[in-house]
Amino acid sequence: MIPLRDENPSRTVPVVTRALIGANLAVFVYELLLGPDLAGFLYEWGFTPVRLTLAARYGDLPLLPALTSLVTSMFLHGGWSHVIGNLWYLWIFGDNVEDAVGHAGFLLFYLGCGIAASLFHYLTVPVAAIPVVGASGAIAGVLGAYIVCFPRARVLTLLPIFPFFQVVPLPAFLVLGLWFLFQFVLGLGSPASGGGVAFWAHVGGFVVGLLAMRGLRAVRRSRARAV
């Protein structure tokens, strides 16, 4: 099931969403130019749980680089399918969430969800020595926010209905709810070493984004009643 676009036009120009997409693409192009130095670059700037553990619990490593990697890791990707898949979801769903929280608010929301997603992954594998890279945790937070704000928005979705593919308009709560369920189920079978896809980062980012948006909307309703 692949979302193609939503039928939910944004009211403003999504400048932050576009800037994030551009930044991720620029960093990915830089990665392609590194050649054999790429592995070292990803290890230095990706988020490696064991580095945070050694820095925070035992003081064996500097704490600041371990913390900054929570942010820098969001702009790194492991291949074409990784970066295209992530940015495709951000392109479809990011503009409306940016509408809902404003440009500056969306940037803070995006970064906050990404950090929370990496920390959620950290809690599941605190001694993993494999770097985590990718914007998917932050984007999962955007998906969680979208399902709160626009649950019934129609999403044109490519479905593999054997033996053909068919484009079907589906409500966002179904498309994104199934996406979350898929991540959760795959997370249950993910290796204890933390290798492969960080499914629990996706789960954590989605839950944080959903709860944060619900909280923000509740605050706004409370303020509106107080006026």
PDB file of C-alpha atoms in Angstrom:
ATOM      1  CA  MET A   1       0.000   0.000   0.000  1.00  0.00           C
ATOM      2  CA  ILE A   2       1.660   3.187  -1.231  1.00  0.00           C
ATOM      3  CA  PRO A   3       0.137   6.657  -0.690  1.00  0.00           C
ATOM      4  CA  LEU A   4       0.365   8.767  -3.832  1.00  0.00           C
ATOM      5  CA  ARG A   5      -1.120  12.064  -2.654  1.00  0.00           C
ATOM      6  CA  ASP A   6      -3.770  13.430  -0.343  1.00  0.00           C
ATOM      7  CA  GLU A   7      -6.823  15.413  -1.367  1.00  0.00           C
ATOM      8  CA  ASN A   8      -6.174  18.019   1.309  1.00  0.00           C
ATOM      9  CA  PRO A   9      -4.680  21.223  -0.145  1.00  0.00           C
ATOM     10  CA  SER A  10      -2.632  23.380   2.207  1.00  0.00           C
ATOM     11  CA  ARG A  11      -3.633  26.964   2.911  1.00  0.00           C
ATOM     12  CA  THR A  12      -0.086  28.328   2.981  1.00  0.00           C
ATOM     13  CA  VAL A  13       3.146  27.628   1.162  1.00  0.00           C
ATOM     14  CA  PRO A  14       4.889  24.823   3.117  1.00  0.00           C
ATOM     15  CA  VAL A  15       8.290  26.505   3.190  1.00  0.00           C
ATOM     16  CA  VAL A  16       9.647  24.441   6.095  1.00  0.00           C
ATOM     17  CA  THR A  17       8.533  21.143   4.576  1.00  0.00           C
ATOM     18  CA  ARG A  18      10.250  22.068   1.323  1.00  0.00           C
ATOM     19  CA  ALA A  19      13.360  23.258   3.145  1.00  0.00           C
ATOM     20  CA  LEU A  20      13.587  19.985   5.065  1.00  0.00           C
ATOM     21  CA  ILE A  21      13.231  18.002   1.861  1.00  0.00           C
ATOM     22  CA  GLY A  22      15.932  20.129   0.230  1.00  0.00           C
ATOM     23  CA  ALA A  23      18.282  19.763   3.199  1.00  0.00           C
ATOM     24  CA  ASN A  24      17.892  15.987   3.249  1.00  0.00           C
ATOM     25  CA  LEU A  25      18.525  15.748  -0.482  1.00  0.00           C
ATOM     26  CA  ALA A  26      21.592  17.998  -0.247  1.00  0.00           C
ATOM     27  CA  VAL A  27      23.094  15.895   2.530  1.00  0.00           C
ATOM     28  CA  PHE A  28      22.342  12.712   0.593  1.00  0.00           C
ATOM     29  CA  VAL A  29      24.136  14.043  -2.482  1.00  0.00           C
ATOM     30  CA  TYR A  30      27.094  14.851  -0.243  1.00  0.00           C
ATOM     31  CA  GLU A  31      27.002  11.267   1.037  1.00  0.00           C
ATOM     32  CA  LEU A  32      27.177   9.968  -2.536  1.00  0.00           C
ATOM     33  CA  LEU A  33      30.339  11.994  -3.090  1.00  0.00           C
ATOM     34  CA  LEU A  34      32.115  10.484  -0.081  1.00  0.00           C
ATOM     35  CA  GLY A  35      32.749   7.106  -1.672  1.00  0.00           C
ATOM     36  CA  PRO A  36      34.636   4.789   0.708  1.00  0.00           C
ATOM     37  CA  ASP A  37      34.540   7.416   3.464  1.00  0.00           C
ATOM     38  CA  LEU A  38      30.770   7.129   3.761  1.00  0.00           C
ATOM     39  CA  ALA A  39      30.769   4.454   6.473  1.00  0.00           C
ATOM     40  CA  GLY A  40      32.921   6.568   8.768  1.00  0.00           C
ATOM     41  CA  PHE A  41      30.776   9.633   8.087  1.00  0.00           C
ATOM     42  CA  LEU A  42      27.584   7.774   9.001  1.00  0.00           C
ATOM     43  CA  TYR A  43      29.152   6.439  12.179  1.00  0.00           C
ATOM     44  CA  GLU A  44      30.359   9.896  13.200  1.00  0.00           C
ATOM     45  CA  TRP A  45      27.087  11.732  12.556  1.00  0.00           C
ATOM     46  CA  GLY A  46      24.517   8.952  12.939  1.00  0.00           C
ATOM     47  CA  PHE A  47      22.973   8.132  16.302  1.00  0.00           C
ATOM     48  CA  THR A  48      24.687   5.142  17.915  1.00  0.00           C
ATOM     49  CA  PRO A  49      22.944   4.118  21.167  1.00  0.00           C
ATOM     50  CA  VAL A  50      26.016   2.695  22.864  1.00  0.00           C
ATOM     51  CA  ARG A  51      27.840   6.013  22.474  1.00  0.00           C
ATOM     52  CA  LEU A  52      25.108   7.778  24.445  1.00  0.00           C
ATOM     53  CA  THR A  53      25.188   5.035  27.060  1.00  0.00           C
ATOM     54  CA  LEU A  54      28.963   5.291  27.491  1.00  0.00           C
ATOM     55  CA  ALA A  55      28.777   9.087  27.621  1.00  0.00           C
ATOM     56  CA  ALA A  56      25.764   9.529  29.906  1.00  0.00           C
ATOM     57  CA  ARG A  57      26.148   6.596  32.288  1.00  0.00           C
ATOM     58  CA  TYR A  58      29.870   6.070  32.495  1.00  0.00           C
ATOM     59  CA  GLY A  59      31.483   9.257  31.204  1.00  0.00           C
ATOM     60  CA  ASP A  60      33.724   7.232  28.887  1.00  0.00           C
ATOM     61  CA  LEU A  61      32.896   9.464  25.882  1.00  0.00           C
ATOM     62  CA  PRO A  62      32.049  13.171  25.459  1.00  0.00           C
ATOM     63  CA  LEU A  63      28.325  13.714  25.968  1.00  0.00           C
ATOM     64  CA  LEU A  64      27.801  16.587  23.490  1.00  0.00           C
ATOM     65  CA  PRO A  65      28.582  14.643  20.278  1.00  0.00           C
ATOM     66  CA  ALA A  66      26.295  11.836  21.423  1.00  0.00           C
ATOM     67  CA  LEU A  67      23.474  14.332  21.963  1.00  0.00           C
ATOM     68  CA  THR A  68      23.991  16.317  18.755  1.00  0.00           C
ATOM     69  CA  SER A  69      23.867  13.080  16.776  1.00  0.00           C
ATOM     70  CA  LEU A  70      20.190  12.861  17.773  1.00  0.00           C
ATOM     71  CA  VAL A  71      19.667  15.776  15.367  1.00  0.00           C
ATOM     72  CA  THR A  72      22.298  15.176  12.698  1.00  0.00           C
ATOM     73  CA  SER A  73      21.179  11.568  12.215  1.00  0.00           C
ATOM     74  CA  MET A  74      17.803  12.843  10.960  1.00  0.00           C
ATOM     75  CA  PHE A  75      19.411  14.255   7.821  1.00  0.00           C
ATOM     76  CA  LEU A  76      21.359  11.117   6.834  1.00  0.00           C
ATOM     77  CA  HIS A  77      20.105   8.223   4.753  1.00  0.00           C
ATOM     78  CA  GLY A  78      21.357   4.791   3.834  1.00  0.00           C
ATOM     79  CA  GLY A  79      20.378   4.646   0.164  1.00  0.00           C
ATOM     80  CA  TRP A  80      18.102   5.852  -2.602  1.00  0.00           C
ATOM     81  CA  SER A  81      15.031   3.889  -1.495  1.00  0.00           C
ATOM     82  CA  HIS A  82      15.532   5.123   2.062  1.00  0.00           C
ATOM     83  CA  VAL A  83      15.679   8.810   1.200  1.00  0.00           C
ATOM     84  CA  ILE A  84      12.986   8.690  -1.500  1.00  0.00           C
ATOM     85  CA  GLY A  85      10.550   6.768   0.718  1.00  0.00           C
ATOM     86  CA  ASN A  86      11.008   9.127   3.652  1.00  0.00           C
ATOM     87  CA  LEU A  87      10.781  12.340   1.674  1.00  0.00           C
ATOM     88  CA  TRP A  88       7.769  11.082  -0.282  1.00  0.00           C
ATOM     89  CA  TYR A  89       5.794  10.744   2.950  1.00  0.00           C
ATOM     90  CA  LEU A  90       7.038  14.133   4.146  1.00  0.00           C
ATOM     91  CA  TRP A  91       5.959  15.732   0.849  1.00  0.00           C
ATOM     92  CA  ILE A  92       2.444  14.263   1.044  1.00  0.00           C
ATOM     93  CA  PHE A  93       1.661  14.846   4.714  1.00  0.00           C
ATOM     94  CA  GLY A  94       4.029  17.559   5.918  1.00  0.00           C
ATOM     95  CA  ASP A  95       2.341  20.571   4.317  1.00  0.00           C
ATOM     96  CA  ASN A  96      -0.948  20.153   6.176  1.00  0.00           C
ATOM     97  CA  VAL A  97       0.720  19.627   9.544  1.00  0.00           C
ATOM     98  CA  GLU A  98       2.817  22.727   8.859  1.00  0.00           C
ATOM     99  CA  ASP A  99      -0.468  24.542   8.211  1.00  0.00           C
ATOM    100  CA  ALA A 100      -1.813  23.329  11.531  1.00  0.00           C
ATOM    101  CA  VAL A 101       1.108  24.414  13.737  1.00  0.00           C
ATOM    102  CA  GLY A 102       2.742  27.209  11.735  1.00  0.00           C
ATOM    103  CA  HIS A 103       6.137  27.327  10.076  1.00  0.00           C
ATOM    104  CA  ALA A 104       8.342  27.761  13.165  1.00  0.00           C
ATOM    105  CA  GLY A 105       6.150  25.412  15.164  1.00  0.00           C
ATOM    106  CA  PHE A 106       6.441  22.750  12.498  1.00  0.00           C
ATOM    107  CA  LEU A 107      10.236  22.886  12.505  1.00  0.00           C
ATOM    108  CA  LEU A 108      10.321  22.483  16.288  1.00  0.00           C
ATOM    109  CA  PHE A 109       7.676  19.748  16.103  1.00  0.00           C
ATOM    110  CA  TYR A 110       9.602  17.852  13.421  1.00  0.00           C
ATOM    111  CA  LEU A 111      12.927  18.022  15.263  1.00  0.00           C
ATOM    112  CA  GLY A 112      11.306  17.164  18.585  1.00  0.00           C
ATOM    113  CA  CYS A 113       9.610  14.088  17.156  1.00  0.00           C
ATOM    114  CA  GLY A 114      12.857  12.989  15.526  1.00  0.00           C
ATOM    115  CA  ILE A 115      14.774  13.285  18.793  1.00  0.00           C
ATOM    116  CA  ALA A 116      12.020  11.478  20.688  1.00  0.00           C
ATOM    117  CA  ALA A 117      11.997   8.689  18.098  1.00  0.00           C
ATOM    118  CA  SER A 118      15.750   8.132  18.450  1.00  0.00           C
ATOM    119  CA  LEU A 119      15.456   8.102  22.238  1.00  0.00           C
ATOM    120  CA  PHE A 120      12.644   5.555  21.982  1.00  0.00           C
ATOM    121  CA  HIS A 121      14.939   3.394  19.877  1.00  0.00           C
ATOM    122  CA  TYR A 122      17.666   3.949  22.457  1.00  0.00           C
ATOM    123  CA  LEU A 123      15.446   2.611  25.248  1.00  0.00           C
ATOM    124  CA  THR A 124      14.931  -0.632  23.322  1.00  0.00           C
ATOM    125  CA  VAL A 125      18.631  -1.215  22.500  1.00  0.00           C
ATOM    126  CA  PRO A 126      20.829   1.016  24.719  1.00  0.00           C
ATOM    127  CA  VAL A 127      24.031  -0.890  23.918  1.00  0.00           C
ATOM    128  CA  ALA A 128      23.542  -1.201  20.143  1.00  0.00           C
ATOM    129  CA  ALA A 129      26.702  -0.273  18.258  1.00  0.00           C
ATOM    130  CA  ILE A 130      25.000   0.207  14.880  1.00  0.00           C
ATOM    131  CA  PRO A 131      24.332   3.839  13.851  1.00  0.00           C
ATOM    132  CA  VAL A 132      20.732   4.860  13.230  1.00  0.00           C
ATOM    133  CA  VAL A 133      20.185   7.274  10.337  1.00  0.00           C
ATOM    134  CA  GLY A 134      17.155   8.672   8.579  1.00  0.00           C
ATOM    135  CA  ALA A 135      14.300  11.122   8.860  1.00  0.00           C
ATOM    136  CA  SER A 136      11.690   8.408   9.364  1.00  0.00           C
ATOM    137  CA  GLY A 137      11.301   8.951  13.120  1.00  0.00           C
ATOM    138  CA  ALA A 138      10.581  12.647  12.637  1.00  0.00           C
ATOM    139  CA  ILE A 139       8.277  11.913   9.701  1.00  0.00           C
ATOM    140  CA  ALA A 140       6.465   9.295  11.781  1.00  0.00           C
ATOM    141  CA  GLY A 141       5.696  12.124  14.204  1.00  0.00           C
ATOM    142  CA  VAL A 142       4.261  14.129  11.305  1.00  0.00           C
ATOM    143  CA  LEU A 143       2.053  11.148  10.397  1.00  0.00           C
ATOM    144  CA  GLY A 144       0.837  10.899  13.982  1.00  0.00           C
ATOM    145  CA  ALA A 145      -0.061  14.590  13.936  1.00  0.00           C
ATOM    146  CA  TYR A 146      -1.807  14.247  10.577  1.00  0.00           C
ATOM    147  CA  ILE A 147      -4.063  11.449  11.801  1.00  0.00           C
ATOM    148  CA  VAL A 148      -5.172  13.686  14.678  1.00  0.00           C
ATOM    149  CA  CYS A 149      -5.846  16.766  12.553  1.00  0.00           C
ATOM    150  CA  PHE A 150      -7.149  15.204   9.334  1.00  0.00           C
ATOM    151  CA  PRO A 151      -8.372  11.665  10.070  1.00  0.00           C
ATOM    152  CA  ARG A 152     -10.921  11.652   7.252  1.00  0.00           C
ATOM    153  CA  ALA A 153      -8.827  13.371   4.584  1.00  0.00           C
ATOM    154  CA  ARG A 154      -8.776  11.195   1.487  1.00  0.00           C
ATOM    155  CA  VAL A 155      -5.442   9.716   0.479  1.00  0.00           C
ATOM    156  CA  LEU A 156      -5.078   8.312  -3.022  1.00  0.00           C
ATOM    157  CA  THR A 157      -3.382   4.996  -2.378  1.00  0.00           C
ATOM    158  CA  LEU A 158      -1.832   2.421  -4.716  1.00  0.00           C
ATOM    159  CA  LEU A 159      -3.094  -1.021  -3.715  1.00  0.00           C
ATOM    160  CA  PRO A 160      -1.728  -4.312  -5.058  1.00  0.00           C
ATOM    161  CA  ILE A 161      -5.013  -6.023  -5.923  1.00  0.00           C
ATOM    162  CA  PHE A 162      -3.812  -9.199  -7.653  1.00  0.00           C
ATOM    163  CA  PRO A 163      -3.068  -9.361 -10.526  1.00  0.00           C
ATOM    164  CA  PHE A 164      -3.244  -5.574 -10.948  1.00  0.00           C
ATOM    165  CA  PHE A 165      -2.497  -2.375  -9.064  1.00  0.00           C
ATOM    166  CA  GLN A 166      -5.381  -0.046  -8.371  1.00  0.00           C
ATOM    167  CA  VAL A 167      -5.527   3.534  -7.067  1.00  0.00           C
ATOM    168  CA  VAL A 168      -8.125   3.837  -4.323  1.00  0.00           C
ATOM    169  CA  PRO A 169      -9.072   6.881  -2.190  1.00  0.00           C
ATOM    170  CA  LEU A 170      -8.849   5.861   1.468  1.00  0.00           C
ATOM    171  CA  PRO A 171      -9.312   7.873   4.677  1.00  0.00           C
ATOM    172  CA  ALA A 172      -6.089   8.996   6.309  1.00  0.00           C
ATOM    173  CA  PHE A 173      -6.869   7.218   9.572  1.00  0.00           C
ATOM    174  CA  LEU A 174      -6.943   3.900   7.704  1.00  0.00           C
ATOM    175  CA  VAL A 175      -3.781   4.490   5.632  1.00  0.00           C
ATOM    176  CA  LEU A 176      -1.724   5.831   8.528  1.00  0.00           C
ATOM    177  CA  GLY A 177      -3.258   3.497  11.094  1.00  0.00           C
ATOM    178  CA  LEU A 178      -2.243   0.490   9.005  1.00  0.00           C
ATOM    179  CA  TRP A 179       1.217   2.015   8.537  1.00  0.00           C
ATOM    180  CA  PHE A 180       1.599   2.288  12.312  1.00  0.00           C
ATOM    181  CA  LEU A 181       0.341  -1.256  12.883  1.00  0.00           C
ATOM    182  CA  PHE A 182       2.813  -2.540  10.302  1.00  0.00           C
ATOM    183  CA  GLN A 183       5.699  -0.787  12.057  1.00  0.00           C
ATOM    184  CA  PHE A 184       4.602  -2.124  15.445  1.00  0.00           C
ATOM    185  CA  VAL A 185       4.346  -5.724  14.246  1.00  0.00           C
ATOM    186  CA  LEU A 186       7.719  -5.554  12.515  1.00  0.00           C
ATOM    187  CA  GLY A 187       9.210  -3.973  15.638  1.00  0.00           C
ATOM    188  CA  LEU A 188       8.192  -7.031  17.664  1.00  0.00           C
ATOM    189  CA  GLY A 189      10.410  -9.133  15.416  1.00  0.00           C
ATOM    190  CA  SER A 190      13.338  -6.710  15.120  1.00  0.00           C
ATOM    191  CA  PRO A 191      16.762  -7.998  16.277  1.00  0.00           C
ATOM    192  CA  ALA A 192      17.934  -7.238  19.807  1.00  0.00           C
ATOM    193  CA  SER A 193      21.209  -5.931  18.368  1.00  0.00           C
ATOM    194  CA  GLY A 194      19.422  -2.914  16.908  1.00  0.00           C
ATOM    195  CA  GLY A 195      20.422  -3.808  13.360  1.00  0.00           C
ATOM    196  CA  GLY A 196      18.216  -3.303  10.333  1.00  0.00           C
ATOM    197  CA  VAL A 197      15.313  -0.869  10.297  1.00  0.00           C
ATOM    198  CA  ALA A 198      14.649   0.994  13.565  1.00  0.00           C
ATOM    199  CA  PHE A 199      10.949   0.126  13.719  1.00  0.00           C
ATOM    200  CA  TRP A 200      10.617   1.192  17.346  1.00  0.00           C
ATOM    201  CA  ALA A 201      11.854   4.643  16.397  1.00  0.00           C
ATOM    202  CA  HIS A 202       8.962   4.801  13.933  1.00  0.00           C
ATOM    203  CA  VAL A 203       6.523   3.657  16.608  1.00  0.00           C
ATOM    204  CA  GLY A 204       7.889   6.126  19.150  1.00  0.00           C
ATOM    205  CA  GLY A 205       7.901   9.050  16.723  1.00  0.00           C
ATOM    206  CA  PHE A 206       4.316   8.350  15.657  1.00  0.00           C
ATOM    207  CA  VAL A 207       3.034   8.098  19.241  1.00  0.00           C
ATOM    208  CA  VAL A 208       4.864  11.269  20.313  1.00  0.00           C
ATOM    209  CA  GLY A 209       3.555  13.188  17.298  1.00  0.00           C
ATOM    210  CA  LEU A 210       0.005  11.993  17.913  1.00  0.00           C
ATOM    211  CA  LEU A 211       0.054  12.837  21.627  1.00  0.00           C
ATOM    212  CA  ALA A 212       1.799  16.169  21.095  1.00  0.00           C
ATOM    213  CA  MET A 213      -0.768  17.255  18.518  1.00  0.00           C
ATOM    214  CA  ARG A 214      -3.648  16.164  20.740  1.00  0.00           C
ATOM    215  CA  GLY A 215      -2.131  18.166  23.591  1.00  0.00           C
ATOM    216  CA  LEU A 216      -1.595  21.217  21.402  1.00  0.00           C
ATOM    217  CA  ARG A 217      -5.178  21.128  20.155  1.00  0.00           C
ATOM    218  CA  ALA A 218      -6.474  20.772  23.720  1.00  0.00           C
ATOM    219  CA  VAL A 219      -4.470  23.830  24.798  1.00  0.00           C
ATOM    220  CA  ARG A 220      -5.813  25.834  21.872  1.00  0.00           C
ATOM    221  CA  ARG A 221      -9.415  24.861  22.685  1.00  0.00           C
ATOM    222  CA  SER A 222      -8.872  25.803  26.330  1.00  0.00           C
ATOM    223  CA  ARG A 223      -7.497  29.209  25.373  1.00  0.00           C
ATOM    224  CA  ALA A 224     -10.351  29.791  22.942  1.00  0.00           C
ATOM    225  CA  ARG A 225     -12.918  29.091  25.666  1.00  0.00           C
ATOM    226  CA  ALA A 226     -11.102  31.438  28.048  1.00  0.00           C
ATOM    227  CA  VAL A 227     -11.311  34.382  25.632  1.00  0.00           C
TER     228      VAL A 227
END
